[in-house]
PDB file of C-alpha atoms in Angstrom:
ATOM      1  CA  UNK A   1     -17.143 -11.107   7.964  1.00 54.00           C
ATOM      2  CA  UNK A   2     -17.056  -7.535   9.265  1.00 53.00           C
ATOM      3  CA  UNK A   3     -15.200  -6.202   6.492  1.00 53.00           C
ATOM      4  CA  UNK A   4     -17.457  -8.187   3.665  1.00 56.00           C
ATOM      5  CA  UNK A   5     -20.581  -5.990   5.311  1.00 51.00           C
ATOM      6  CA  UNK A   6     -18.476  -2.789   5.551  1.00 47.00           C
ATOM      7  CA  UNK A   7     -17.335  -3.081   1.952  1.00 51.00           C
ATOM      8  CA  UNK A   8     -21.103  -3.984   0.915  1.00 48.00           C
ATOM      9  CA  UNK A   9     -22.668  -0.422   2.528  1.00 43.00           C
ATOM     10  CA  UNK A  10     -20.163   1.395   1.303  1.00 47.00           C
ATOM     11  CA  UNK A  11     -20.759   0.420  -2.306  1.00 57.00           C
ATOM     12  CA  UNK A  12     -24.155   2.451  -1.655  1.00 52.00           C
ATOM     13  CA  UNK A  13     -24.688   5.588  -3.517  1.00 56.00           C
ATOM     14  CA  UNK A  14     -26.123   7.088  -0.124  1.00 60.00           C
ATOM     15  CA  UNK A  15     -23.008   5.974   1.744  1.00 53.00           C
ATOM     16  CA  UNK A  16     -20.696   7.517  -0.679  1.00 56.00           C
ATOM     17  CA  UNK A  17     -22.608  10.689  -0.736  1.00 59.00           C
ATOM     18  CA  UNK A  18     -22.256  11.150   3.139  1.00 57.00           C
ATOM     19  CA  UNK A  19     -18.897  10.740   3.095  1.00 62.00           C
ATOM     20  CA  UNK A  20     -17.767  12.731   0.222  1.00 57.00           C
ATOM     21  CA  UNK A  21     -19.886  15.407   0.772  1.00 58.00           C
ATOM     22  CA  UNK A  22     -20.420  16.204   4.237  1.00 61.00           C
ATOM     23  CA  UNK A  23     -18.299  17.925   6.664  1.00 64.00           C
ATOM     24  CA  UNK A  24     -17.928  14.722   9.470  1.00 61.00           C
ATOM     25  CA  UNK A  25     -17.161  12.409   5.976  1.00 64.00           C
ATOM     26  CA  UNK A  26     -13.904  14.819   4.585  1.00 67.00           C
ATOM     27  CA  UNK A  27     -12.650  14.859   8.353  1.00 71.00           C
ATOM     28  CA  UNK A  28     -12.405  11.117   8.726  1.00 72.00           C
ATOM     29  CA  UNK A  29     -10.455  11.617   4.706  1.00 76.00           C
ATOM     30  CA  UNK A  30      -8.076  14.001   6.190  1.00 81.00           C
ATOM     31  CA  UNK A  31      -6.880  11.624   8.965  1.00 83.00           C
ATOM     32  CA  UNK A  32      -6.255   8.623   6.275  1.00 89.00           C
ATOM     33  CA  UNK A  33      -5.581  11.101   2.859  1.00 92.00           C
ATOM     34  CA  UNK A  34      -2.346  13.571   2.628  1.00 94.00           C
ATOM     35  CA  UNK A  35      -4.798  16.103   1.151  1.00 91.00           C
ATOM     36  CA  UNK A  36      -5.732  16.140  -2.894  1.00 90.00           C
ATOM     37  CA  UNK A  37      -2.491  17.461  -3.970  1.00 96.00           C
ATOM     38  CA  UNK A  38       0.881  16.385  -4.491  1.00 98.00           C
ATOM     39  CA  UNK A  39       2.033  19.430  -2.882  1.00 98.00           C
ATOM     40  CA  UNK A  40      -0.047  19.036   0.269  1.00 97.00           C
ATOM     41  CA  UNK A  41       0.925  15.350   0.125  1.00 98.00           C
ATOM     42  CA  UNK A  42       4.911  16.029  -0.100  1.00 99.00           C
ATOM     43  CA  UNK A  43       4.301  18.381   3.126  1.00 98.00           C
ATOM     44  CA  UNK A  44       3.180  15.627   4.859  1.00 98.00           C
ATOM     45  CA  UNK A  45       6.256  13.479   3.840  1.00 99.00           C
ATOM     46  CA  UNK A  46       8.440  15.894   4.985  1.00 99.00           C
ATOM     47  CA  UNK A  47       6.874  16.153   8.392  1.00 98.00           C
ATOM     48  CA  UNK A  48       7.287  12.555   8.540  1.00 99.00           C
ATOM     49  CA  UNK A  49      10.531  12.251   7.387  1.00 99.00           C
ATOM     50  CA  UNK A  50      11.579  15.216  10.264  1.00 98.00           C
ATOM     51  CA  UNK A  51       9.567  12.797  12.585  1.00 97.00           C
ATOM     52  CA  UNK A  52      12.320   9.869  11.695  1.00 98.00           C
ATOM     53  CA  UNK A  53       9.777   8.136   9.378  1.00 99.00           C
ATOM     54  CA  UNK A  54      10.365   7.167   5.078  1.00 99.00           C
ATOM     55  CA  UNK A  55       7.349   7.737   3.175  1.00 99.00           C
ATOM     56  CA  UNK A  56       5.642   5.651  -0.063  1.00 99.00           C
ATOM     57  CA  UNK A  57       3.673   8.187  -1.550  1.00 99.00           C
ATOM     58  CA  UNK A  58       0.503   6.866  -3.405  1.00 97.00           C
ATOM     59  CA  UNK A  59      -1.350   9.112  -6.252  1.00 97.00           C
ATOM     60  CA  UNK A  60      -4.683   7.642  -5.443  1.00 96.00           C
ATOM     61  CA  UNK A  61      -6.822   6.329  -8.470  1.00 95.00           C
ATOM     62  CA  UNK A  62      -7.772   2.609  -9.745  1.00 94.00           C
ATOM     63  CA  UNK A  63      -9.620   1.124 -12.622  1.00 96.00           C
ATOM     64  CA  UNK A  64      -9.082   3.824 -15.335  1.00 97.00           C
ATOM     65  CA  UNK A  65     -12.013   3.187 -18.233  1.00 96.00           C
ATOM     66  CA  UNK A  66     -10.094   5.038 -21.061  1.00 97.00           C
ATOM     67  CA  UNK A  67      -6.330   6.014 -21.997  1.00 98.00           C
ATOM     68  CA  UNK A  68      -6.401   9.172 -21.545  1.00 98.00           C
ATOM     69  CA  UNK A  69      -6.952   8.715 -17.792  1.00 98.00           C
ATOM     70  CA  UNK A  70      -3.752   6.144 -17.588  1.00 99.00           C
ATOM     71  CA  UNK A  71      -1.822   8.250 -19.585  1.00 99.00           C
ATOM     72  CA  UNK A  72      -2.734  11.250 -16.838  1.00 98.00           C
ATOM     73  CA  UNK A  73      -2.113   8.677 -13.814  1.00 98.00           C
ATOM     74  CA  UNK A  74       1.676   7.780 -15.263  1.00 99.00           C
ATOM     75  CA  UNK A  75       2.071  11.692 -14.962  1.00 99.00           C
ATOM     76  CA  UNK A  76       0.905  11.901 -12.006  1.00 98.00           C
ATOM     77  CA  UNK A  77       3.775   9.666 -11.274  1.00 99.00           C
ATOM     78  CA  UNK A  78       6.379  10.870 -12.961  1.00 99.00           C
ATOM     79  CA  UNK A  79       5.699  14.579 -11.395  1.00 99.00           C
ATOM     80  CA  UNK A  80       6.195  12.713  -7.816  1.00 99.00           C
ATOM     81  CA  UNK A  81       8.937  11.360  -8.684  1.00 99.00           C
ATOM     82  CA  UNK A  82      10.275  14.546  -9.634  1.00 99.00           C
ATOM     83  CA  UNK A  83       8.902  16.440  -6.326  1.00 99.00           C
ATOM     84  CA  UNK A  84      10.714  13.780  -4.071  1.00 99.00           C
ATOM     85  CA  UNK A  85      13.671  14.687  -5.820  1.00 99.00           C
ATOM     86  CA  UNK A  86      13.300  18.598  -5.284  1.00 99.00           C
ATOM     87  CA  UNK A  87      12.201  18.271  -1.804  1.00 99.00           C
ATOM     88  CA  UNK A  88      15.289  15.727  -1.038  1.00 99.00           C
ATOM     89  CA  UNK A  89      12.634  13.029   0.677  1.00 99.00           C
ATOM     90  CA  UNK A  90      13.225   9.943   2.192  1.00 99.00           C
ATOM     91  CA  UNK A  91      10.775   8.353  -0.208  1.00 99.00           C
ATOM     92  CA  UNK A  92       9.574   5.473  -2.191  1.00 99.00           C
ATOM     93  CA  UNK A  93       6.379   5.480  -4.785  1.00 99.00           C
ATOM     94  CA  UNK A  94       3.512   2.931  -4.671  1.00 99.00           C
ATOM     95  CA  UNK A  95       1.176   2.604  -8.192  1.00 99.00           C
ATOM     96  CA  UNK A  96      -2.165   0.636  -8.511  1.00 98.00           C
ATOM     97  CA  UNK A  97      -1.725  -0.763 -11.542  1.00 99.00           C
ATOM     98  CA  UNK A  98      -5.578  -0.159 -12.816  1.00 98.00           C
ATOM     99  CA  UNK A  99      -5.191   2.800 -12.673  1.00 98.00           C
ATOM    100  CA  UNK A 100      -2.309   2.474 -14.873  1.00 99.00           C
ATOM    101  CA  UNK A 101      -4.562   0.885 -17.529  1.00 99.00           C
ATOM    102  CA  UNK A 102      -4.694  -2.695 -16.356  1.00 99.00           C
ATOM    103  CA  UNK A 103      -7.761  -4.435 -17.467  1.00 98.00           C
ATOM    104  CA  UNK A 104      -7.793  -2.102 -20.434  1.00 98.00           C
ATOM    105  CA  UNK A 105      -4.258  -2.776 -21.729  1.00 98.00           C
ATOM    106  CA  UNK A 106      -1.659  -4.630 -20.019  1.00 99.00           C
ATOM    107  CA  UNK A 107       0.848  -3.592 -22.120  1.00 99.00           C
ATOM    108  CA  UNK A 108       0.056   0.179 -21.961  1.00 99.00           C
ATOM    109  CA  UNK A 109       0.081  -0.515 -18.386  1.00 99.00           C
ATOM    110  CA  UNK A 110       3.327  -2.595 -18.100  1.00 99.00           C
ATOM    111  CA  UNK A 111       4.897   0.478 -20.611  1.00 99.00           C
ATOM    112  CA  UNK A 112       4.049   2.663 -17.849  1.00 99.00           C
ATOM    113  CA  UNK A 113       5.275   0.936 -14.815  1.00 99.00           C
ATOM    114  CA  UNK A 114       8.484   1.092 -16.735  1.00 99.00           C
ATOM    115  CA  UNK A 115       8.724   4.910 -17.670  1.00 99.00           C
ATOM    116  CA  UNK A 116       7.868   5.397 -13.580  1.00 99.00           C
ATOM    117  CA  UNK A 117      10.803   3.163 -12.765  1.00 99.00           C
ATOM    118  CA  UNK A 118      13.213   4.616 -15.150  1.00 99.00           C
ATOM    119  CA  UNK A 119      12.216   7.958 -13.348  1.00 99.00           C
ATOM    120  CA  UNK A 120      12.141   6.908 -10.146  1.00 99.00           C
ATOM    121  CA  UNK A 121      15.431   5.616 -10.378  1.00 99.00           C
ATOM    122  CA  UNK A 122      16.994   8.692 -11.931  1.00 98.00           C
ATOM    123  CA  UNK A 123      16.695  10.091  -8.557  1.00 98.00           C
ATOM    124  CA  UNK A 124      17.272   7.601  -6.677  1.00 98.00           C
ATOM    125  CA  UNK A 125      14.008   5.889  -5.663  1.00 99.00           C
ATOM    126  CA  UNK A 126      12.028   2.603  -5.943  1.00 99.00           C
ATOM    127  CA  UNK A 127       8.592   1.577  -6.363  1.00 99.00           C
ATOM    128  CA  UNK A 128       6.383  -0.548  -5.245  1.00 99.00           C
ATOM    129  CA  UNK A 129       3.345  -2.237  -7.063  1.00 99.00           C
ATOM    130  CA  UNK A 130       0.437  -2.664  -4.666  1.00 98.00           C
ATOM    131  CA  UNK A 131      -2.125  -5.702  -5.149  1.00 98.00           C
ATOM    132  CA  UNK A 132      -5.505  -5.471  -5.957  1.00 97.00           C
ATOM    133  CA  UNK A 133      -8.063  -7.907  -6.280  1.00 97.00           C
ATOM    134  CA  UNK A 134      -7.483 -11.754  -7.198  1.00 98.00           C
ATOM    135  CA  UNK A 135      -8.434 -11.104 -10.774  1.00 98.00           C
ATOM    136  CA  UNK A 136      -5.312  -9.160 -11.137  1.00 99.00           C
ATOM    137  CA  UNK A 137      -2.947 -10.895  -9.462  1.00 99.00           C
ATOM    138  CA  UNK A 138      -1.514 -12.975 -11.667  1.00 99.00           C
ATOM    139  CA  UNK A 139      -1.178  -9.881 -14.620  1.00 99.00           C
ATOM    140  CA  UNK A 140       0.181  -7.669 -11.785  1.00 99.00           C
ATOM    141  CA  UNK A 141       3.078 -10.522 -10.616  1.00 99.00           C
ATOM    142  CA  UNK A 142       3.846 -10.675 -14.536  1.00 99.00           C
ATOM    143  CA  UNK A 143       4.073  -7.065 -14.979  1.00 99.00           C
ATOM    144  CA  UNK A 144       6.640  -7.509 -12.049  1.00 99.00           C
ATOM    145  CA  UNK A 145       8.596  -9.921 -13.447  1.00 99.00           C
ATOM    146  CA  UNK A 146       9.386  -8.010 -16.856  1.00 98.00           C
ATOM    147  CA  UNK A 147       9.487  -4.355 -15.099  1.00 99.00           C
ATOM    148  CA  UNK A 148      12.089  -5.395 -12.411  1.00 99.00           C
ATOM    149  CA  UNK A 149      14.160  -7.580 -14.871  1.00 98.00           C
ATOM    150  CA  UNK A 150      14.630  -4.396 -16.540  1.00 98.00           C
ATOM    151  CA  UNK A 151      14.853  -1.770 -14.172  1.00 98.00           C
ATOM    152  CA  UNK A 152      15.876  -3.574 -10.430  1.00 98.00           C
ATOM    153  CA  UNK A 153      14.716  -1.086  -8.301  1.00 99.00           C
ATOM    154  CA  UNK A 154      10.928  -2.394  -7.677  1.00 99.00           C
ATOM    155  CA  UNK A 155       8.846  -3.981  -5.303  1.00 99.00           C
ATOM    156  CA  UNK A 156       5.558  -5.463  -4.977  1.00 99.00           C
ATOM    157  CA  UNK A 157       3.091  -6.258  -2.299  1.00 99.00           C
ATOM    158  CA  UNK A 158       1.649  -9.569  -1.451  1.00 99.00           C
ATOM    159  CA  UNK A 159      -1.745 -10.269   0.479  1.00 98.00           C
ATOM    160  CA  UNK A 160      -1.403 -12.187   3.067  1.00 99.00           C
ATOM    161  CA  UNK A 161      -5.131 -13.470   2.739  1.00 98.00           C
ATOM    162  CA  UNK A 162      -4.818 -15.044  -0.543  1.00 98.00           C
ATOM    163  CA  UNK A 163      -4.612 -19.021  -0.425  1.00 99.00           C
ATOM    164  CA  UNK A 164      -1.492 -18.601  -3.962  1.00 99.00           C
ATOM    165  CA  UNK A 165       0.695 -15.881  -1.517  1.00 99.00           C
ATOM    166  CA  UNK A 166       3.080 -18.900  -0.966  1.00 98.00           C
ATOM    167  CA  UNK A 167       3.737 -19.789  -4.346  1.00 99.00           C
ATOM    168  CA  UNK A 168       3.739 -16.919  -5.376  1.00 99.00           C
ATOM    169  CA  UNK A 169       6.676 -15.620  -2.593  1.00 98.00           C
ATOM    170  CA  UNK A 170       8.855 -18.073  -3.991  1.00 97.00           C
ATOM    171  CA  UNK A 171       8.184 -17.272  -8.089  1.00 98.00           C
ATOM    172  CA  UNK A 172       9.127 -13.473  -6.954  1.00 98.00           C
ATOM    173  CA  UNK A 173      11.198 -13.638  -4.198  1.00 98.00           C
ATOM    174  CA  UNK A 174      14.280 -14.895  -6.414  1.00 97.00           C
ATOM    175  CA  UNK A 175      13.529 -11.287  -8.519  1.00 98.00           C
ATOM    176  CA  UNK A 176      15.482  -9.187  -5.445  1.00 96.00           C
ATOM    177  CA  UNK A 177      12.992  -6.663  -5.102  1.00 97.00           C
ATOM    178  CA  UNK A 178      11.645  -5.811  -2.138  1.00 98.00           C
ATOM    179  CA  UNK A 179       7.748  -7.350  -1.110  1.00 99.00           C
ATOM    180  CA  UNK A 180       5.579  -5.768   1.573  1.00 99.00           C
ATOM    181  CA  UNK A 181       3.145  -8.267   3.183  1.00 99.00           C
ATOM    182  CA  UNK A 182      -0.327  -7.402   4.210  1.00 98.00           C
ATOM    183  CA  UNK A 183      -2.912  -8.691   5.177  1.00 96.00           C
ATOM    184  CA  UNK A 184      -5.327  -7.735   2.532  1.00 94.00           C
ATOM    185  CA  UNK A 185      -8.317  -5.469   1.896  1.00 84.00           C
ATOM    186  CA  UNK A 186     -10.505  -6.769  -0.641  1.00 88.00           C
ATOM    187  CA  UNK A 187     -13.551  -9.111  -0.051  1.00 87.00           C
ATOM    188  CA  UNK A 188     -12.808 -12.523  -1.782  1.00 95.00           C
ATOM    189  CA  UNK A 189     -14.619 -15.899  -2.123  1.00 96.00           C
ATOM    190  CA  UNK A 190     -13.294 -18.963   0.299  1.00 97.00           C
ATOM    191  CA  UNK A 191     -11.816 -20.794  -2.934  1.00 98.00           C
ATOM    192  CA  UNK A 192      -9.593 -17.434  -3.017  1.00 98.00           C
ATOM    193  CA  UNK A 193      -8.594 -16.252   0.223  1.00 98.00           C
ATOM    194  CA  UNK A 194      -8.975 -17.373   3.804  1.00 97.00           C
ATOM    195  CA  UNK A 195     -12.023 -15.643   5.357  1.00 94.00           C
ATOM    196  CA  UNK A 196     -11.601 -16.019   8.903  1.00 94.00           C
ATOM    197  CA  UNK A 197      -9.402 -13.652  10.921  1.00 93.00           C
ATOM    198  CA  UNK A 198      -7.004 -16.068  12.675  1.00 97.00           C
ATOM    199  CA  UNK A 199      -6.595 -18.006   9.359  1.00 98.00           C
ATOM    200  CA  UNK A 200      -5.298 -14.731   7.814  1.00 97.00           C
ATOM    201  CA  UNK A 201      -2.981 -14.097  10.886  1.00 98.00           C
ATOM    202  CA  UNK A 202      -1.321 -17.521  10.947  1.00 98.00           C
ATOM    203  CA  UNK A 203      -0.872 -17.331   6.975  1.00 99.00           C
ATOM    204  CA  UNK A 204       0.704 -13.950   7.555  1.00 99.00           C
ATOM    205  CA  UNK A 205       3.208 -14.994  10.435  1.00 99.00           C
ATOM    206  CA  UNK A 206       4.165 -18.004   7.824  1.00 99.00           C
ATOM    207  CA  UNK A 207       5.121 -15.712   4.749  1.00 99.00           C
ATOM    208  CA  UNK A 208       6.608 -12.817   7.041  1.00 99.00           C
ATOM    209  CA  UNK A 209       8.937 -15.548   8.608  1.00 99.00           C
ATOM    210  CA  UNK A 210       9.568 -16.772   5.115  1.00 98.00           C
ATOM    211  CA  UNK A 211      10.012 -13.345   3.884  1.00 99.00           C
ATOM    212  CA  UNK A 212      12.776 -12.600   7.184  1.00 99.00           C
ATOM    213  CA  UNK A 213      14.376 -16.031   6.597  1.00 98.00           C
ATOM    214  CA  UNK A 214      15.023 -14.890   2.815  1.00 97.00           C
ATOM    215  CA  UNK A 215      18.483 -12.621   2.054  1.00 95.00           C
ATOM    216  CA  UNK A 216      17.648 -12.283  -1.445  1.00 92.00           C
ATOM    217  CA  UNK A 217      14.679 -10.116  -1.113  1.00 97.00           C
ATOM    218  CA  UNK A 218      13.996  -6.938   1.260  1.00 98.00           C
ATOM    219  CA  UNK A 219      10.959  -7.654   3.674  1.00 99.00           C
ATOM    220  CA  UNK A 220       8.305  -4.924   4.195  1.00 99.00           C
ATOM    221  CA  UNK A 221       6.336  -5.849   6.764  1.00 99.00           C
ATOM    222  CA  UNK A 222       2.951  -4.419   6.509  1.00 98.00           C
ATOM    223  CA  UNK A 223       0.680  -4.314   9.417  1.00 97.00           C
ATOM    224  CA  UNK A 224      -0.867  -2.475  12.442  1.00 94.00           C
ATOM    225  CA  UNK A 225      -1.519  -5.857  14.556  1.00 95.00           C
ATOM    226  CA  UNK A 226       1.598  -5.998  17.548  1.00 97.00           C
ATOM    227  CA  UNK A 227       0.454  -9.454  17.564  1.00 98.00           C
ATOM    228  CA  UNK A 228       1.632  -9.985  14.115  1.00 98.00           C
ATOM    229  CA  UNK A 229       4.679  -7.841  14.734  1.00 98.00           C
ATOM    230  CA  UNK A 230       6.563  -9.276  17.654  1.00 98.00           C
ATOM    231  CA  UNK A 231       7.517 -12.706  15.895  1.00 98.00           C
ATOM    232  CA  UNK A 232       9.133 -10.043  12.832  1.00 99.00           C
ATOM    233  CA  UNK A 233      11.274  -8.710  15.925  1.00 98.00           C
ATOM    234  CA  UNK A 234      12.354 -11.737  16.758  1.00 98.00           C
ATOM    235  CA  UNK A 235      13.649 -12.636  13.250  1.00 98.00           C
ATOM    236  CA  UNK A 236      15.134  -9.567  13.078  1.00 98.00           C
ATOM    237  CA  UNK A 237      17.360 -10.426  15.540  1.00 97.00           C
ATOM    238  CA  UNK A 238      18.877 -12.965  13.293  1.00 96.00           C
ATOM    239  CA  UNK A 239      18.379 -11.452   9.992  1.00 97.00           C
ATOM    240  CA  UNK A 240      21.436  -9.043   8.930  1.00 96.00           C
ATOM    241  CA  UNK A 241      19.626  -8.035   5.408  1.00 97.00           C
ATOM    242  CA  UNK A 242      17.605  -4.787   5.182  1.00 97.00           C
ATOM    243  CA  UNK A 243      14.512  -5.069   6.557  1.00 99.00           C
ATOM    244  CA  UNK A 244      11.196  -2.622   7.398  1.00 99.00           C
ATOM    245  CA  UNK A 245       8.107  -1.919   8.336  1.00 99.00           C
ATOM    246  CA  UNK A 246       5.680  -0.328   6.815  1.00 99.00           C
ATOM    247  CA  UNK A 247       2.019   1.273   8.045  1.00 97.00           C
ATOM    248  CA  UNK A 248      -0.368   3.936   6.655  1.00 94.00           C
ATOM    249  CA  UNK A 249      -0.945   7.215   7.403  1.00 95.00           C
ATOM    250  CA  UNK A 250      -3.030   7.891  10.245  1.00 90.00           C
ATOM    251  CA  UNK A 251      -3.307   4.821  11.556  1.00 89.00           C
ATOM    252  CA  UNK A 252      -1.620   3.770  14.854  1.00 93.00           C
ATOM    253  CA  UNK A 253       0.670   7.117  14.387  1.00 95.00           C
ATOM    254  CA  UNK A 254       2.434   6.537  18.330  1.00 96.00           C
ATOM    255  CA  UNK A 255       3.244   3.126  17.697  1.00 97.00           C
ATOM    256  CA  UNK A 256       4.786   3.928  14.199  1.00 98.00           C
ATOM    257  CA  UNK A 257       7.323   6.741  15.871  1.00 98.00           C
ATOM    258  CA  UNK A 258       8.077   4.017  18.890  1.00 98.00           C
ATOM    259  CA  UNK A 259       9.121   1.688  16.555  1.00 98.00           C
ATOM    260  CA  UNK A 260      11.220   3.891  14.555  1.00 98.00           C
ATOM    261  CA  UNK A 261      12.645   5.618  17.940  1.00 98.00           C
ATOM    262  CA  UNK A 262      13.806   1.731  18.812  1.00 98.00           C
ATOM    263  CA  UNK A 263      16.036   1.789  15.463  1.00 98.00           C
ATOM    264  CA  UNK A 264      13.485  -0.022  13.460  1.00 98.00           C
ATOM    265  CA  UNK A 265      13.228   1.258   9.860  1.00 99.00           C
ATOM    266  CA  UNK A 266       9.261   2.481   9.196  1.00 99.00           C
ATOM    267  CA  UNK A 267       7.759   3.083   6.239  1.00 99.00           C
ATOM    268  CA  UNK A 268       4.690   4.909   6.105  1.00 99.00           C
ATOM    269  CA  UNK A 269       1.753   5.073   3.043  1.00 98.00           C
ATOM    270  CA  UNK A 270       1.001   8.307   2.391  1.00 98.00           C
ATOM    271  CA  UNK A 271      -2.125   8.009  -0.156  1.00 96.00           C
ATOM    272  CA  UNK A 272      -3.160  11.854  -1.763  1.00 96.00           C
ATOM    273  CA  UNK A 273      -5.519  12.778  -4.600  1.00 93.00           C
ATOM    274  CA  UNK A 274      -9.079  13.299  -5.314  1.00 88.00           C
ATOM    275  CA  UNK A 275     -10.341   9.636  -5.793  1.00 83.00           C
ATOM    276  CA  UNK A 276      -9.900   9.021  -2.079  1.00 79.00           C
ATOM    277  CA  UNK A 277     -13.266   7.862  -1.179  1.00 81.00           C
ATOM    278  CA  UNK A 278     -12.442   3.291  -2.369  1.00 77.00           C
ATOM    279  CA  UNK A 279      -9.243   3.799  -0.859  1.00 81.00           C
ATOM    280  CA  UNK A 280     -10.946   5.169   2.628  1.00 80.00           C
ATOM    281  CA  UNK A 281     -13.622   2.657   2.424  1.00 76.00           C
ATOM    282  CA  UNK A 282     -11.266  -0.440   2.593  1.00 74.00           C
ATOM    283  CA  UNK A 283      -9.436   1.086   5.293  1.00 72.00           C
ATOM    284  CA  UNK A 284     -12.869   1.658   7.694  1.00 70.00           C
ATOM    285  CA  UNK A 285     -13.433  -2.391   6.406  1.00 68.00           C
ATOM    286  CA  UNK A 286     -10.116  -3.392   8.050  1.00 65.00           C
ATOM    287  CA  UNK A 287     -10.232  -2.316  11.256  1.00 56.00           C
ATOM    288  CA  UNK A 288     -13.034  -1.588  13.381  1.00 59.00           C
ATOM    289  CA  UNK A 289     -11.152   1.648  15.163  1.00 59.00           C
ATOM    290  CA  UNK A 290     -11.265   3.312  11.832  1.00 56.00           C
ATOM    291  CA  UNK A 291     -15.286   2.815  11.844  1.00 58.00           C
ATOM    292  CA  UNK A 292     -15.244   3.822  15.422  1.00 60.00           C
ATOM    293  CA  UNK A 293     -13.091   7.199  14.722  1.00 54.00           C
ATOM    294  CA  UNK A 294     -15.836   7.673  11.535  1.00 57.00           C
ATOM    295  CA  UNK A 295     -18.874   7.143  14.247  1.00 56.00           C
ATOM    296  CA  UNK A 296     -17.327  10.214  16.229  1.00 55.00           C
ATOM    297  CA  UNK A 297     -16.796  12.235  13.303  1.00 50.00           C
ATOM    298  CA  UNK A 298     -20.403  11.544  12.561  1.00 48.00           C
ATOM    299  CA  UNK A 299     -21.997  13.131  16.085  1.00 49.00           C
ATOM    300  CA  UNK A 300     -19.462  15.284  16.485  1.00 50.00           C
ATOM    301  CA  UNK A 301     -17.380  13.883  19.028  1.00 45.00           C
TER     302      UNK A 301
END
């Protein structure tokens, strides 16, 4: 698959070093990354709120290798929380929970999914817990469970790709958070995830019509594919619960403001920090306009 050999050149020291450190590589970053700073990140917001758009602001980072670094990450957090507050955003916050301290100690981890959700909802927010790989998913869902038993005001993401996303819809759905669906970025093995486009695509018309059947939970429906839009459209028709969608930053930025001009609600992730350069990768892997908008960065066109 195209975004297997994407992910696999990318891994390359070589790669990494043309991206990061040359000129065409940190213009492609500032179309996908809100800057390195939460201040140049919370200008963005605002633009987009002005432009009729909510935000989910992501402090980018993943697979922390010590405490201190998960400890710094929860900050992170906590500080946007606070700066969505003080610049009266329309808002949400999305954590990675590696970076967090997953994988090194769930329960630090799950500790500080809680402190950001106690913050977040001291001024009035919500997060969201994005998915990572299909090692994690089963610590991340449980994580979940216990943080938004406690707190109610979370959400989680589901990957549309992965052959559990059905069971696992209805072991969360009854929690009453709200789950975005996407597709899915990470390269899996066939006993994991489906591998071939149109497999993905049917799986994620199945869950998003699950998902905008459901009253008890609040849909986010994650894509850039009309295709996989239209049906969500229809069911919205019928569907008097809140509802969204949601897209990232820089990607598809006309069709985002059309579909918020038509009274849809849209969501859009608005990733900032320094450890940009995984999160930029997987976004050139899932769609081949992103590699074509890097290939004219490259020769300067």
């Amino acid at each position: 698959m195209i975004r297997a050999a994407v992910l696999a050149v990318t891994e390359r020291s070589r790669t990494r070093k043309l991206i990061t450190e040359t000129p065409p590589g940190r213009l492609v970053a500032r179309r996908f990354v809100a800057g390195e700073t939460l201040d140049s990140a919370v200008s963005v917001a605002r633009s987009l709120n002005e432009e009729g758009l909510k935000v989910s602001m992501d402090h980018l980072g993943e697979h922390v290798t010590d405490v201190g670094a998960a400890i710094e990450a929860k900050d992170a957090y906590l500080a946007c929380a606070h700066a969505i507050d003080d610049a009266g955003l329309d808002a949400n916050i999305s954590v990675k929970l590696t970076q967090l301290g997953m994988g090194l100690n769930d329960d630090m981890a799950a500790d500080h999914v809680r402190e950001i959700a106690a913050a977040a909802a001291r001024v009035g927010t919500s997060v969201t817990i994005d998915m990572e790989e299909s090692i994690y998913t089963e610590t991340t869902i449980g994580i979940y469970e216990g943080a938004q038993k406690a707190h109610g005001n979370l959400g989680i993401a589901i990957q549309a790709y992965l052959l559990r996303s059905a069971a696992d819809l209805d072991r969360i759905i009854p929690l009453g958070g709200h789950i975005r669906l996407c597709k899915g970025a990470y390269a899996e093995p066939e006993d994991i995830a489906y591998q071939g486009d149109s497999e993905v695509d049917r799986s994620f018309d199945r869950l998003s019509a699950l998902l905008m059947s459901s009253p008890d939970t609040k849909p986010a429906i994650a894509s850039h594919d009309d295709a996989r839009l239209v049906p969500v459209l229809e069911a919205a028709t019928q569907r008097t619960a809140p509802w969204e969608f949601q897209m990232l930053y820089g990607v598809r930025r006309d069709r985002q403001r059309e579909l918020a001009d038509a009274g849809n609600d849209m969501r859009v992730y608005v990733p900032y920090g320094e450890a940009w350069y995984p999160y930029l990768t997987r976004r050139m892997a899932e769609r081949p306009a992103n590699l074509a908008f890097f290939a004219r960065a490259l020769i300067g066109k």
